[in-house]
CSV table of C-alpha atoms in Angstrom, one decimal:
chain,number,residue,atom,x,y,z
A,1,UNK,CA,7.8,9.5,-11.0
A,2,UNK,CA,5.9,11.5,-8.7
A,3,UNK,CA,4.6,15.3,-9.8
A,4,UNK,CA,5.1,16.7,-6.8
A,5,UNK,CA,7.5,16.7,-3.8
A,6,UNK,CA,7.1,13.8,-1.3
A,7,UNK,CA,8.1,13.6,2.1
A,8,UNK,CA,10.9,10.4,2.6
A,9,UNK,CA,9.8,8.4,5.8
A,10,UNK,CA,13.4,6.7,6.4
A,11,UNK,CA,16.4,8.2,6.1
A,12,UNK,CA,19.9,7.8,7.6
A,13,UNK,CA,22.8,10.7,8.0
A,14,UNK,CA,26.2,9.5,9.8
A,15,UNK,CA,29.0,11.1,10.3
A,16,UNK,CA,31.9,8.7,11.8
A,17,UNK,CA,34.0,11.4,13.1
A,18,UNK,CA,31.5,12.7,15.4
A,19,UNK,CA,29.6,8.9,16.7
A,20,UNK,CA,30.9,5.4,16.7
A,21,UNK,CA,28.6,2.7,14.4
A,22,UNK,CA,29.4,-0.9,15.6
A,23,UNK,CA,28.1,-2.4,12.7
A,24,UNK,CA,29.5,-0.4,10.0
A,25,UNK,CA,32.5,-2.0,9.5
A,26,UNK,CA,30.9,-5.1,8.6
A,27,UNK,CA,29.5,-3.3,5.6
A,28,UNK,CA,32.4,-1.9,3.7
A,29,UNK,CA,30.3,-0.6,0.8
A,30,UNK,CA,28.4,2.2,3.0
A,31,UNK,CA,30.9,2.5,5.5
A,32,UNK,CA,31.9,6.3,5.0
A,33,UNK,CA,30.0,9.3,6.1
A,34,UNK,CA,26.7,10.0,4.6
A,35,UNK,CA,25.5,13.6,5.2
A,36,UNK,CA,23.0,16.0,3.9
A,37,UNK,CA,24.5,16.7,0.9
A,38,UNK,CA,25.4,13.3,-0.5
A,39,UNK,CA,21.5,12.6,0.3
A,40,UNK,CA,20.9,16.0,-1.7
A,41,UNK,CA,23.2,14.6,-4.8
A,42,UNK,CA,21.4,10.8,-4.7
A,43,UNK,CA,17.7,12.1,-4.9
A,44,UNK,CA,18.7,13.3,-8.4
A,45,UNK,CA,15.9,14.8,-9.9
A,46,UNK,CA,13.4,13.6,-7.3
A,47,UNK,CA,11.8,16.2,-5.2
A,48,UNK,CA,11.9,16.1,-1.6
A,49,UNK,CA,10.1,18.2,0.3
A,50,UNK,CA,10.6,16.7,4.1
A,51,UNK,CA,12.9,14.1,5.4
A,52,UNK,CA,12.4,11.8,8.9
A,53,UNK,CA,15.6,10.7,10.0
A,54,UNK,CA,16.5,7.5,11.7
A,55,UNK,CA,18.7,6.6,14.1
A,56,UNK,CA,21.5,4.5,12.4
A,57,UNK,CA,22.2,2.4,16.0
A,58,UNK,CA,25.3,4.3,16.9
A,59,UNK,CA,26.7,3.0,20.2
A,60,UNK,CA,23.9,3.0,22.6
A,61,UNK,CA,25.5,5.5,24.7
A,62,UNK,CA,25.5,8.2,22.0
A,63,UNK,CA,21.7,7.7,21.3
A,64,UNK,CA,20.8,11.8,22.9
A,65,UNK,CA,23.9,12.9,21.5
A,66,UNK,CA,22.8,11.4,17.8
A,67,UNK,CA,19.5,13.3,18.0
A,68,UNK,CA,21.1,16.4,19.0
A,69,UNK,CA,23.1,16.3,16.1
A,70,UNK,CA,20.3,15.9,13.9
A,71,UNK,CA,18.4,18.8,15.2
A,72,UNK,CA,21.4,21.2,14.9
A,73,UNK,CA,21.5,20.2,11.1
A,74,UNK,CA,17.7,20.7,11.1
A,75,UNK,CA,18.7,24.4,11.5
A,76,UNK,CA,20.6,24.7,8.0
A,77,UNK,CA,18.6,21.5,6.2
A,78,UNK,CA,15.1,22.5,7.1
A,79,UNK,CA,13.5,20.0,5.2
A,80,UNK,CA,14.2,17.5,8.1
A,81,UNK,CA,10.8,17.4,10.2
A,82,UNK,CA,11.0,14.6,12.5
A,83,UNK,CA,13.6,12.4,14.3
A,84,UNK,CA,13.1,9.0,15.5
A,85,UNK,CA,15.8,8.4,17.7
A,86,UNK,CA,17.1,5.3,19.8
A,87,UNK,CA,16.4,4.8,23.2
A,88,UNK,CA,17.4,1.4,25.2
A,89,UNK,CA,13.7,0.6,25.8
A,90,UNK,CA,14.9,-3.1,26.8
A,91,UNK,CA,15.5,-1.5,30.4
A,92,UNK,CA,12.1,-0.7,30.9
A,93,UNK,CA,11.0,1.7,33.7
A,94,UNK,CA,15.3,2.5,33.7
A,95,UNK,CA,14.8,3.8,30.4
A,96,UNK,CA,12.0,6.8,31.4
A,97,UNK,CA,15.0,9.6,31.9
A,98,UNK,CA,16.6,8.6,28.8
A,99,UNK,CA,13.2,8.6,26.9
A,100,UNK,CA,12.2,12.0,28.7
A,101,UNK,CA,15.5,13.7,27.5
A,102,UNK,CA,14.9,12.9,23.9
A,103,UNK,CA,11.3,14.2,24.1
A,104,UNK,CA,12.1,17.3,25.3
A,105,UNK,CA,14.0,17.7,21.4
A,106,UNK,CA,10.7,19.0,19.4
A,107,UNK,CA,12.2,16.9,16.6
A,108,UNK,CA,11.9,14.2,18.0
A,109,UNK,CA,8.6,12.8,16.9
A,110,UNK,CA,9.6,8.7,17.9
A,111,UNK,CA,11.6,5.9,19.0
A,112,UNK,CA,13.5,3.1,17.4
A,113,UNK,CA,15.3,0.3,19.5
A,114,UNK,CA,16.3,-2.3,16.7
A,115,UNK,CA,14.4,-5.7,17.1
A,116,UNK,CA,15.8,-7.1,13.8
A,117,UNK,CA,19.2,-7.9,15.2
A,118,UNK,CA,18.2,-9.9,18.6
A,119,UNK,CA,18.7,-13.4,18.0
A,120,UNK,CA,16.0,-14.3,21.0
A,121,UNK,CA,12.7,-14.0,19.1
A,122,UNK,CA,10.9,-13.5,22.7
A,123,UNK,CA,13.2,-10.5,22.9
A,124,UNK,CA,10.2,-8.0,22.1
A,125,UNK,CA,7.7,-9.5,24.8
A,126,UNK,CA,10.6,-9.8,27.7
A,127,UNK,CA,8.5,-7.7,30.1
A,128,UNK,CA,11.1,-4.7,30.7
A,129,UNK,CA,11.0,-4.5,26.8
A,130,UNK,CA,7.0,-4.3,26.4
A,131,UNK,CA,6.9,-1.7,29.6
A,132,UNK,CA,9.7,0.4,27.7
A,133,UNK,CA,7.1,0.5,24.5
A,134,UNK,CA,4.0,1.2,26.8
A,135,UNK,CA,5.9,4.4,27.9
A,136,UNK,CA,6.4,6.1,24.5
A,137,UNK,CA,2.4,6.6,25.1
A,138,UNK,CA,3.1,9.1,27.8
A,139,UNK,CA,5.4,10.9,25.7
A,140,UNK,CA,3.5,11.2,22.3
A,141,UNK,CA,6.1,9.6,20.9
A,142,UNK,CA,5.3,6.4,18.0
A,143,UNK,CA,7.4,3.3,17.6
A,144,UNK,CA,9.5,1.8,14.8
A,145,UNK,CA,9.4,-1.7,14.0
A,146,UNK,CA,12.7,-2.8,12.2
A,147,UNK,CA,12.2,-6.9,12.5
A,148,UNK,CA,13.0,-9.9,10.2
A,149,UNK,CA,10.3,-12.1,9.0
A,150,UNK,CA,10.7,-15.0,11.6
A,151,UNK,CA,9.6,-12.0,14.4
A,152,UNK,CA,6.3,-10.7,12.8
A,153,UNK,CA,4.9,-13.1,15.0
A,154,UNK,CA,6.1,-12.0,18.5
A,155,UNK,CA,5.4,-8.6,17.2
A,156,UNK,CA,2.4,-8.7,16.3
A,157,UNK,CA,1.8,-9.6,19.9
A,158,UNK,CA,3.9,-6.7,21.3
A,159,UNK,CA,1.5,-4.3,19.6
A,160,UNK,CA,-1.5,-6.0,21.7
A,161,UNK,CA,-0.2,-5.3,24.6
A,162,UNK,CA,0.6,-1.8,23.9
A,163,UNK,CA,-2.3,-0.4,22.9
A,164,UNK,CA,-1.9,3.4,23.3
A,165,UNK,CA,1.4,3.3,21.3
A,166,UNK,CA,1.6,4.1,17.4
A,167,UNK,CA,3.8,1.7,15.6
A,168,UNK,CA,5.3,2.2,12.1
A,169,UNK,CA,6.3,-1.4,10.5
A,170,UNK,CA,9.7,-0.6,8.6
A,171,UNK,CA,10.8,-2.3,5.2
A,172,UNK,CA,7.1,-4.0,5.5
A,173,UNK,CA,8.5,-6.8,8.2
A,174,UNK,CA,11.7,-8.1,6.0
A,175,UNK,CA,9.9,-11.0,3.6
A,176,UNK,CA,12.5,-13.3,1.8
A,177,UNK,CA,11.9,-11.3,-1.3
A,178,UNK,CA,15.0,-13.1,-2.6
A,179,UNK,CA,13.6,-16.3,-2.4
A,180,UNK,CA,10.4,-15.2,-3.3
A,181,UNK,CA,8.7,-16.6,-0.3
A,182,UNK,CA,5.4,-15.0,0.9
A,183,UNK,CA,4.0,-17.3,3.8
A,184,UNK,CA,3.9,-16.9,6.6
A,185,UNK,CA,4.8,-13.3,6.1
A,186,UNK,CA,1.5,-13.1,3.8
A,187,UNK,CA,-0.8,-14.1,6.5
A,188,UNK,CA,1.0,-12.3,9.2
A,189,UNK,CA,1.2,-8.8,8.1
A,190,UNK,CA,-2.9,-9.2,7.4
A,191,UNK,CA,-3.2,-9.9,11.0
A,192,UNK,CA,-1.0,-7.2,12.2
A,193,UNK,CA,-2.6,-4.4,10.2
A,194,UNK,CA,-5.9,-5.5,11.9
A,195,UNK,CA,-4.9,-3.2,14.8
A,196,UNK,CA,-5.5,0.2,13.7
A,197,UNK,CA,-2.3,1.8,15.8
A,198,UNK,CA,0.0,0.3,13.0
A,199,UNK,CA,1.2,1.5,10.4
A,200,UNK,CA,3.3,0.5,7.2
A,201,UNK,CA,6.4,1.8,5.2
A,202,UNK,CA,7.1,0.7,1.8
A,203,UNK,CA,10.6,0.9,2.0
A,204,UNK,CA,14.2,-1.3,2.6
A,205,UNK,CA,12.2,-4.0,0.0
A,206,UNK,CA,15.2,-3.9,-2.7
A,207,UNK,CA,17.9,-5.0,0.1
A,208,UNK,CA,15.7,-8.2,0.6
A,209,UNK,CA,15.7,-9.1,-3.1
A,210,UNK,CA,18.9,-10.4,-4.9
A,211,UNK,CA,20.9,-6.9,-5.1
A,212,UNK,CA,22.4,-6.7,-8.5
A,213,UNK,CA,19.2,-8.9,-10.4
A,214,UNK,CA,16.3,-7.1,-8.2
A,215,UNK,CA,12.8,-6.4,-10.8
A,216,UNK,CA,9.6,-4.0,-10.0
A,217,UNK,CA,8.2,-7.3,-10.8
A,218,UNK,CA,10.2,-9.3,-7.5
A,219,UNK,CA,8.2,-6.4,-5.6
A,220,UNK,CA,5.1,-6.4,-6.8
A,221,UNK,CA,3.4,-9.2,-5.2
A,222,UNK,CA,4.5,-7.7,-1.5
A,223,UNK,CA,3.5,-4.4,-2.4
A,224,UNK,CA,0.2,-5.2,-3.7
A,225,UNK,CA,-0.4,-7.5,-0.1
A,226,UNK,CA,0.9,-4.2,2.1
A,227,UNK,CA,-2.0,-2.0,0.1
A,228,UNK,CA,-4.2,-4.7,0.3
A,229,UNK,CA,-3.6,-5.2,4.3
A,230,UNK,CA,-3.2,-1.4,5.5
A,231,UNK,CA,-5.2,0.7,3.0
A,232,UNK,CA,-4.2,3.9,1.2
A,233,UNK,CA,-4.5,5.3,4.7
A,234,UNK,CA,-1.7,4.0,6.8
A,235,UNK,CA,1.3,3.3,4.4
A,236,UNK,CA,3.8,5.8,3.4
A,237,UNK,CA,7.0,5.9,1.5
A,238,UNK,CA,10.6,5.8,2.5
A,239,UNK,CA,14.0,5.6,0.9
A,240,UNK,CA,16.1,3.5,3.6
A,241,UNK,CA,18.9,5.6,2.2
A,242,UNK,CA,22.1,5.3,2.3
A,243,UNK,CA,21.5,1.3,2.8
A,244,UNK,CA,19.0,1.3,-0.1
A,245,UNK,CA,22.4,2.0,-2.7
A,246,UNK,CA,23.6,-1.4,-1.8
A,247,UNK,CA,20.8,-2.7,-4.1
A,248,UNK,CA,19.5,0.6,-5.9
A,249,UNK,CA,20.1,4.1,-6.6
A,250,UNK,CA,17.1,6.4,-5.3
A,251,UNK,CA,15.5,7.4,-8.3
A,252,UNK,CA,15.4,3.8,-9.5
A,253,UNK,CA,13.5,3.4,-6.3
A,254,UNK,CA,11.1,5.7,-6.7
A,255,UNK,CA,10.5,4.1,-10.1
A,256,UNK,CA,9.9,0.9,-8.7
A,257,UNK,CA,7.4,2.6,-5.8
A,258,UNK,CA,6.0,4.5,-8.8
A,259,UNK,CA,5.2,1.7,-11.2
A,260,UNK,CA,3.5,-0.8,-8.5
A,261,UNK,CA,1.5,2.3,-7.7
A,262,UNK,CA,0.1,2.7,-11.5
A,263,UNK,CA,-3.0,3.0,-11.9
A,264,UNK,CA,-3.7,4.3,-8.0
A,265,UNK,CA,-5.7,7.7,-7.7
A,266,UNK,CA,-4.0,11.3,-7.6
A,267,UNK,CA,-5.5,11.6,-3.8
A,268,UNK,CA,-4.2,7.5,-2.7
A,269,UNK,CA,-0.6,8.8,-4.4
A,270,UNK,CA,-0.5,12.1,-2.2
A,271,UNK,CA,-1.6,9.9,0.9
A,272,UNK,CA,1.7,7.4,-0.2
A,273,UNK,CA,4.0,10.0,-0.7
A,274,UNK,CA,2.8,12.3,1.4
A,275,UNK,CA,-0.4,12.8,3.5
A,276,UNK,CA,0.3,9.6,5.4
A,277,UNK,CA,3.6,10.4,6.7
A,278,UNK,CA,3.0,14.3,7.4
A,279,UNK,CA,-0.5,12.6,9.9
A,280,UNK,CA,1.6,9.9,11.6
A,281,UNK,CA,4.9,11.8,12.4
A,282,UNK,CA,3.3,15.2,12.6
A,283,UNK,CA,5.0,17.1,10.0
């Protein structure tokens, strides 16, 4: 385990009573609220020092109202230093006063509009969708990339055509980790991390692997390929928590992180765990 607090890159609160979540429903296990202090009680003994939270795709008309809430619990939880929030970006030049409103939150530090869940794979590179991304640039604000495999391709051709935006790839682009497949994923993500405006979080792995039967050793071969790809210099850690406990519990998580990691410098652990994350989301 790490020696020193880290800074968790991907992290979900919801609270059910206050925002409506569409989805939840469909996944009993996690469908209850999840606030600071459960986070607090799963960490266990591992040492937080910062949290970014992200927006858990609450009905799209509650995406301000969803940062809000965060950065009133930012008051009390101060360890939460950034917000990427959601923002309909597929309505293009529509979507400026809705982006503008959630930049004027100093918490808010990006945006996330889910990718993953579109069953058209030309979805990200519909025009009103790629001028949407092209206007974060104007508002300092980075991009999330949640996808599935079969999109890495598309999206690797969104991020050419928005050059001035920062993009974080979450859960390092979905590979069938259960199946253990690694093309074309393999060649893909190399081609992606050319561009030097993208970014990579080692996190959400343990939900693509079989759940209950999941090894450090199922990981290993798509961690070692993110490092490989992106450098100690643009990948950082994150917990995907609470959706990480359908597969794991966080310390075992960390563990896993920890032991594909072995062997790495002190300095390329604090840029993992910490340096990397505190550059791209300015905490």
């Amino acid at each position: 385990m790490p020696n020193f607090p880290l800074v968790d890159t991907h992290v979900h609160l919801w609270d059910t009573e206050r925002l409506s979540y569409p989805w939840l429903p469909g996944v009993p296990a996690i469908d209850r609220n999840h606030l600071v202090a459960d986070y607090r009680r799963a960490c266990g003994p591992v040492e937080v020092a910062k949290m970014i939270f992200v927006q858990c795709d609450c009905a799209p008309a509650q995406s301000q109202q969803e940062a809000e809430w965060v950065a009133e619990l930012a008051r009390a939880e101060t360890r939460i230093g950034g917000i990427v929030a959601r923002a309909s970006l597929e309505e293009g030049d529509a979507a400026e006063p809705a982006v503008a409103r959630l930049a004027s939150l100093p918490l808010v530090k990006g945006v996330r509009r889910l990718i993953q869940s579109e069953p058209d794979l030309e979805f990200c590179l519909r025009p009103d969708f790629v001028r949407g991304v092209q206007m974060l640039s104007h508002y300092n604000l980075s991009f999330d990339l949640c996808i599935k495999h079969p999109q890495l391709a598309n999206t690797i051709e969104l991020v050419r055509r928005c050059p001035n935006v920062n993009f974080v790839l979450d859960h390092i682009g979905k590979p069938d980790i259960q199946a253990g497949r690694l093309d074309p994923w393999r060649d893909e993500l190399r081609e992606l991390a050319r561009m030097g405006n993208v970014w990579c979080k080692l996190s959400g792995m343990v939900t693509e692997a079989e759940h209950t039967r999941w090894t450090p050793a199922d990981l290993r071969p798509y961690i070692d390929h993110v490092i490989a790809c992106f450098g100690f210099e643009r990948v950082m850690f994150g917990s995907d928590w609470p959706v990480s406990t359908l597969a794991t519990d966080y310390p075992r998580w960390v563990a896993a992180v920890d032991e594909a990691l072995r062997g790495c410098s002190a300095e390329e652990l604090r840029r993992v765990y910490v340096r990397n994350a505190e550059r791209f989301y300015r905490v």
